[in-house]
CSV table of C-alpha atoms in Angstrom, one decimal:
chain,number,residue,atom,x,y,z
U,843,MET,CA,36.0,-12.5,-27.7
U,844,LYS,CA,33.7,-9.8,-29.0
U,845,HIS,CA,30.6,-11.9,-28.5
U,846,HIS,CA,31.7,-12.8,-24.9
U,847,HIS,CA,31.9,-9.0,-24.0
U,848,LEU,CA,28.5,-8.4,-25.6
U,849,ALA,CA,27.0,-11.2,-23.6
U,850,VAL,CA,28.4,-9.9,-20.4
U,851,LEU,CA,27.1,-6.4,-21.1
U,852,VAL,CA,23.6,-7.7,-22.0
U,853,LEU,CA,23.6,-9.8,-18.8
U,854,MET,CA,24.5,-6.7,-16.7
U,855,LEU,CA,21.9,-4.5,-18.3
U,856,VAL,CA,19.1,-7.1,-17.8
U,857,SER,CA,20.1,-7.7,-14.2
U,858,GLY,CA,20.2,-4.0,-13.4
U,859,VAL,CA,16.7,-3.4,-14.9
U,860,THR,CA,15.2,-6.5,-13.2
U,861,LEU,CA,16.8,-5.5,-9.8
U,862,SER,CA,15.5,-1.9,-10.0
U,863,VAL,CA,12.0,-3.1,-10.9
U,864,SER,CA,11.9,-5.6,-8.1
U,865,GLU,CA,13.2,-3.0,-5.6
U,866,LEU,CA,10.4,-0.6,-6.6
U,867,GLU,CA,7.7,-3.3,-6.4
U,868,SER,CA,8.9,-4.5,-2.9
U,869,TYR,CA,8.8,-1.0,-1.6
U,870,ALA,CA,5.2,-0.6,-2.7
U,871,LEU,CA,4.3,-3.8,-0.8
U,872,LYS,CA,5.6,-2.5,2.5
U,873,PRO,CA,3.8,0.0,4.8
U,874,HIS,CA,5.4,3.4,5.1
U,875,ILE,CA,5.0,6.7,6.9
U,876,ALA,CA,2.7,9.1,5.0
U,877,GLU,CA,4.8,12.2,4.6
U,878,SER,CA,2.2,14.7,3.4
U,879,PHE,CA,-1.1,13.4,4.7
U,880,ASN,CA,-3.6,16.1,5.7
U,881,VAL,CA,-6.6,15.1,7.8
U,882,SER,CA,-8.3,18.5,7.7
U,883,TYR,CA,-8.3,18.3,3.9
U,884,LEU,CA,-9.9,14.8,4.1
U,885,GLN,CA,-12.7,16.1,6.4
U,886,LEU,CA,-13.5,18.9,3.9
U,887,LYS,CA,-13.9,16.5,1.0
U,888,SER,CA,-16.3,14.1,2.9
U,889,GLN,CA,-19.5,14.2,0.8
U,890,GLY,CA,-22.1,11.6,-0.1
U,891,SER,CA,-22.5,8.3,1.8
U,892,CYS,CA,-21.6,4.8,0.8
U,893,PRO,CA,-21.2,1.8,3.1
U,894,TYR,CA,-17.8,0.1,3.7
U,895,THR,CA,-16.8,-3.0,5.7
U,896,VAL,CA,-13.4,-2.8,7.3
U,897,VAL,CA,-11.9,-5.9,8.9
U,898,ILE,CA,-8.8,-5.4,10.9
U,899,SER,CA,-6.9,-8.4,12.2
U,900,THR,CA,-4.5,-7.9,15.0
U,901,SER,CA,-1.2,-9.9,15.0
U,902,CYS,CA,-0.5,-12.6,17.5
U,903,SER,CA,2.8,-10.7,18.1
U,904,SER,CA,0.9,-7.6,19.2
U,905,PRO,CA,0.5,-6.7,22.9
U,906,SER,CA,-2.4,-8.6,24.5
U,907,TYR,CA,-4.6,-5.4,24.2
U,908,THR,CA,-4.1,-1.8,23.5
U,909,ARG,CA,-5.7,1.4,25.0
U,910,ASP,CA,-4.2,3.4,22.1
U,911,GLN,CA,-6.5,5.5,19.9
U,912,ILE,CA,-6.6,4.0,16.4
U,913,SER,CA,-7.7,6.1,13.4
U,914,ILE,CA,-8.1,5.0,9.8
U,915,SER,CA,-8.2,6.8,6.5
U,916,PHE,CA,-8.6,5.1,3.1
U,917,GLY,CA,-9.6,6.1,-0.4
U,918,ASP,CA,-9.3,5.7,-4.2
U,919,PHE,CA,-7.2,7.1,-7.0
U,920,TYR,CA,-9.8,9.9,-7.7
U,921,GLY,CA,-9.4,11.6,-4.3
U,922,ASN,CA,-12.5,10.1,-2.6
U,923,GLN,CA,-11.3,9.7,1.0
U,924,ILE,CA,-12.9,8.1,4.1
U,925,TYR,CA,-11.7,9.1,7.5
U,926,VAL,CA,-12.7,7.7,10.9
U,927,PRO,CA,-11.0,9.5,13.8
U,928,ARG,CA,-11.4,6.7,16.3
U,929,LEU,CA,-12.0,3.0,15.7
U,930,ASP,CA,-10.9,1.7,19.1
U,931,ASP,CA,-13.0,0.9,22.1
U,932,PRO,CA,-10.9,-0.5,25.0
U,933,ALA,CA,-14.0,-1.4,26.9
U,934,SER,CA,-15.2,-3.8,24.2
U,935,GLY,CA,-11.8,-5.5,23.7
U,936,THR,CA,-11.1,-4.0,20.2
U,937,PHE,CA,-7.7,-4.8,18.8
U,938,GLU,CA,-6.8,-7.6,21.2
U,939,ARG,CA,-4.0,-10.0,20.2
U,940,CYS,CA,-4.9,-12.7,17.6
U,941,SER,CA,-8.3,-11.2,17.0
U,942,SER,CA,-10.3,-9.6,14.1
U,943,ASP,CA,-12.6,-6.6,14.4
U,944,THR,CA,-15.2,-5.7,11.8
U,945,PHE,CA,-16.3,-2.1,11.4
U,946,GLN,CA,-19.3,-0.8,9.3
U,947,ILE,CA,-18.3,2.6,8.1
U,948,ASN,CA,-20.2,5.2,6.0
U,949,GLY,CA,-18.3,7.7,4.0
U,950,PRO,CA,-17.9,9.4,0.7
U,951,CYS,CA,-18.5,7.1,-2.3
U,952,ALA,CA,-15.2,5.8,-3.6
U,953,TYR,CA,-14.3,3.5,-6.5
U,954,GLN,CA,-11.5,0.9,-6.1
U,955,ILE,CA,-9.8,1.5,-2.7
U,956,CYS,CA,-6.0,1.8,-3.4
U,957,TYR,CA,-4.6,3.3,-0.1
U,958,VAL,CA,-5.0,2.9,3.6
U,959,TYR,CA,-3.3,4.7,6.5
U,960,LEU,CA,-3.6,3.9,10.2
U,961,TYR,CA,-2.8,6.4,13.0
U,962,ARG,CA,-1.9,5.3,16.5
U,963,SER,CA,-1.9,7.6,19.5
U,964,GLY,CA,-0.9,6.2,22.9
U,965,VAL,CA,1.8,4.2,24.8
U,966,ASP,CA,0.6,0.6,24.6
U,967,GLY,CA,1.6,-0.2,21.0
U,968,TRP,CA,-0.2,-2.3,18.5
U,969,ILE,CA,0.7,-4.6,15.5
U,970,PRO,CA,-2.1,-5.1,13.0
U,971,GLU,CA,-1.7,-8.1,10.8
U,972,SER,CA,-4.0,-6.9,8.0
U,973,VAL,CA,-6.7,-4.5,6.9
U,974,LYS,CA,-9.4,-5.7,4.5
U,975,ILE,CA,-11.7,-3.1,3.0
U,976,SER,CA,-14.9,-3.8,1.0
U,977,GLY,CA,-17.0,-1.2,-0.7
U,978,TYR,CA,-19.9,-1.1,-3.2
U,979,TYR,CA,-17.9,0.2,-6.2
U,980,GLY,CA,-14.7,-1.9,-6.0
U,981,ARG,CA,-13.5,-5.3,-5.2
U,982,PRO,CA,-12.4,-6.1,-1.6
U,983,ILE,CA,-8.7,-5.4,-1.0
U,984,THR,CA,-6.4,-6.5,1.8
U,985,PHE,CA,-3.3,-4.6,3.0
U,986,TYR,CA,-0.8,-6.7,5.0
U,987,TYR,CA,1.0,-4.8,7.8
U,988,ASN,CA,2.5,-7.4,10.2
U,989,THR,CA,4.6,-4.6,11.7
U,990,PHE,CA,4.4,-2.2,14.6
U,991,ILE,CA,2.5,1.0,13.9
U,992,PRO,CA,4.6,4.1,14.8
U,993,ARG,CA,3.2,6.5,17.3
U,994,ASP,CA,1.5,9.8,16.2
U,995,THR,CA,2.0,9.4,12.5
U,996,TRP,CA,-0.1,8.1,9.6
U,997,TYR,CA,1.3,4.7,8.5
U,998,GLY,CA,0.2,2.5,5.7
U,999,PHE,CA,0.1,1.9,1.9
U,1000,ASP,CA,-0.6,3.9,-1.2
U,1001,TRP,CA,-1.0,1.6,-4.2
U,1002,CYS,CA,-3.0,4.2,-6.2
U,1003,ASN,CA,-0.1,4.9,-8.7
U,1004,ALA,CA,1.3,1.3,-8.6
U,1005,ALA,CA,-0.9,0.1,-11.5
U,1006,SER,CA,0.2,2.9,-13.8
U,1007,SER,CA,3.8,2.7,-12.6
U,1008,SER,CA,4.0,-1.0,-13.1
U,1009,TYR,CA,2.5,-0.5,-16.6
U,1010,HIS,CA,5.2,2.0,-17.5
U,1011,LEU,CA,7.9,-0.2,-16.0
U,1012,SER,CA,6.6,-3.2,-18.0
U,1013,ASN,CA,6.7,-1.2,-21.2
U,1014,GLN,CA,10.2,0.0,-20.5
U,1015,LYS,CA,11.4,-3.5,-19.6
U,1016,TRP,CA,9.9,-5.0,-22.8
U,1017,LEU,CA,11.4,-2.2,-24.9
U,1018,LEU,CA,14.8,-2.9,-23.4
U,1019,PHE,CA,14.5,-6.6,-24.1
U,1020,LEU,CA,13.4,-5.9,-27.7
U,1021,VAL,CA,16.4,-3.6,-28.3
U,1022,LEU,CA,18.8,-6.0,-26.6
U,1023,GLY,CA,17.4,-8.9,-28.6
U,1024,PHE,CA,17.8,-6.9,-31.8
U,1025,LEU,CA,21.4,-6.1,-31.0
U,1026,ILE,CA,22.3,-9.7,-30.0
U,1027,HIS,CA,20.7,-11.0,-33.2
U,1028,PHE,CA,22.8,-8.8,-35.5
U,1029,TRP,CA,26.1,-8.9,-33.5
U,1030,LEU,CA,26.1,-12.7,-33.0
C-alpha cells in the first residue's frame, strides 16, 4: 500500500510540473497586448542602419482590404529596436485578404530578432496570418498571428526571454525527475 501512495504522489507531481511548463510555453506562442511598450523610447534609440526584409501575410479570414494604419516594431534581446510608423498604403492594395506584402526596411542593427509588435489604427479591421523578418545578423524568424489585431494597441510576441526561461524550466524539470527517480529507487 505504501508503494501505491508513493506512485500516485509521483504521478501527481510530474503531471503538475508538465502542465505548468506546457501552459507557459503555449502562452509564449500566442500574440498578446504589449502592456509597457513605449514608441518614443524606440525612436530615441534608433541609431545605425541595417537592412531588413519583412514579409507580412494577410489571412484569408481578414476583411477583403483595410484602410487602417498599420505600424510595426521589432527588435532583439539587447534593446536594438526597429520602428516603422506606417506600413500601409491603401492605394497600392497593401494588406488585402489572402496576400503577402514585402517591405524593405532600414533601421538600427539588431542581432537575432526575438519580438515583434503590430499596431492598428482605424475601423476596417485586419487579420495578419504571419510576419517573417530577415536581417543581416540573425536567421529569419516567423511569428504566426492568425488573429484579429486589436485597435489602438501594440499587439504581438516577445520571445526574447523564452530561450532563457525554457532553459531554466528544463533544468528545474530534470532536477525534479532526478529527485523523484532517486526517491522511487530507494522507497521501492
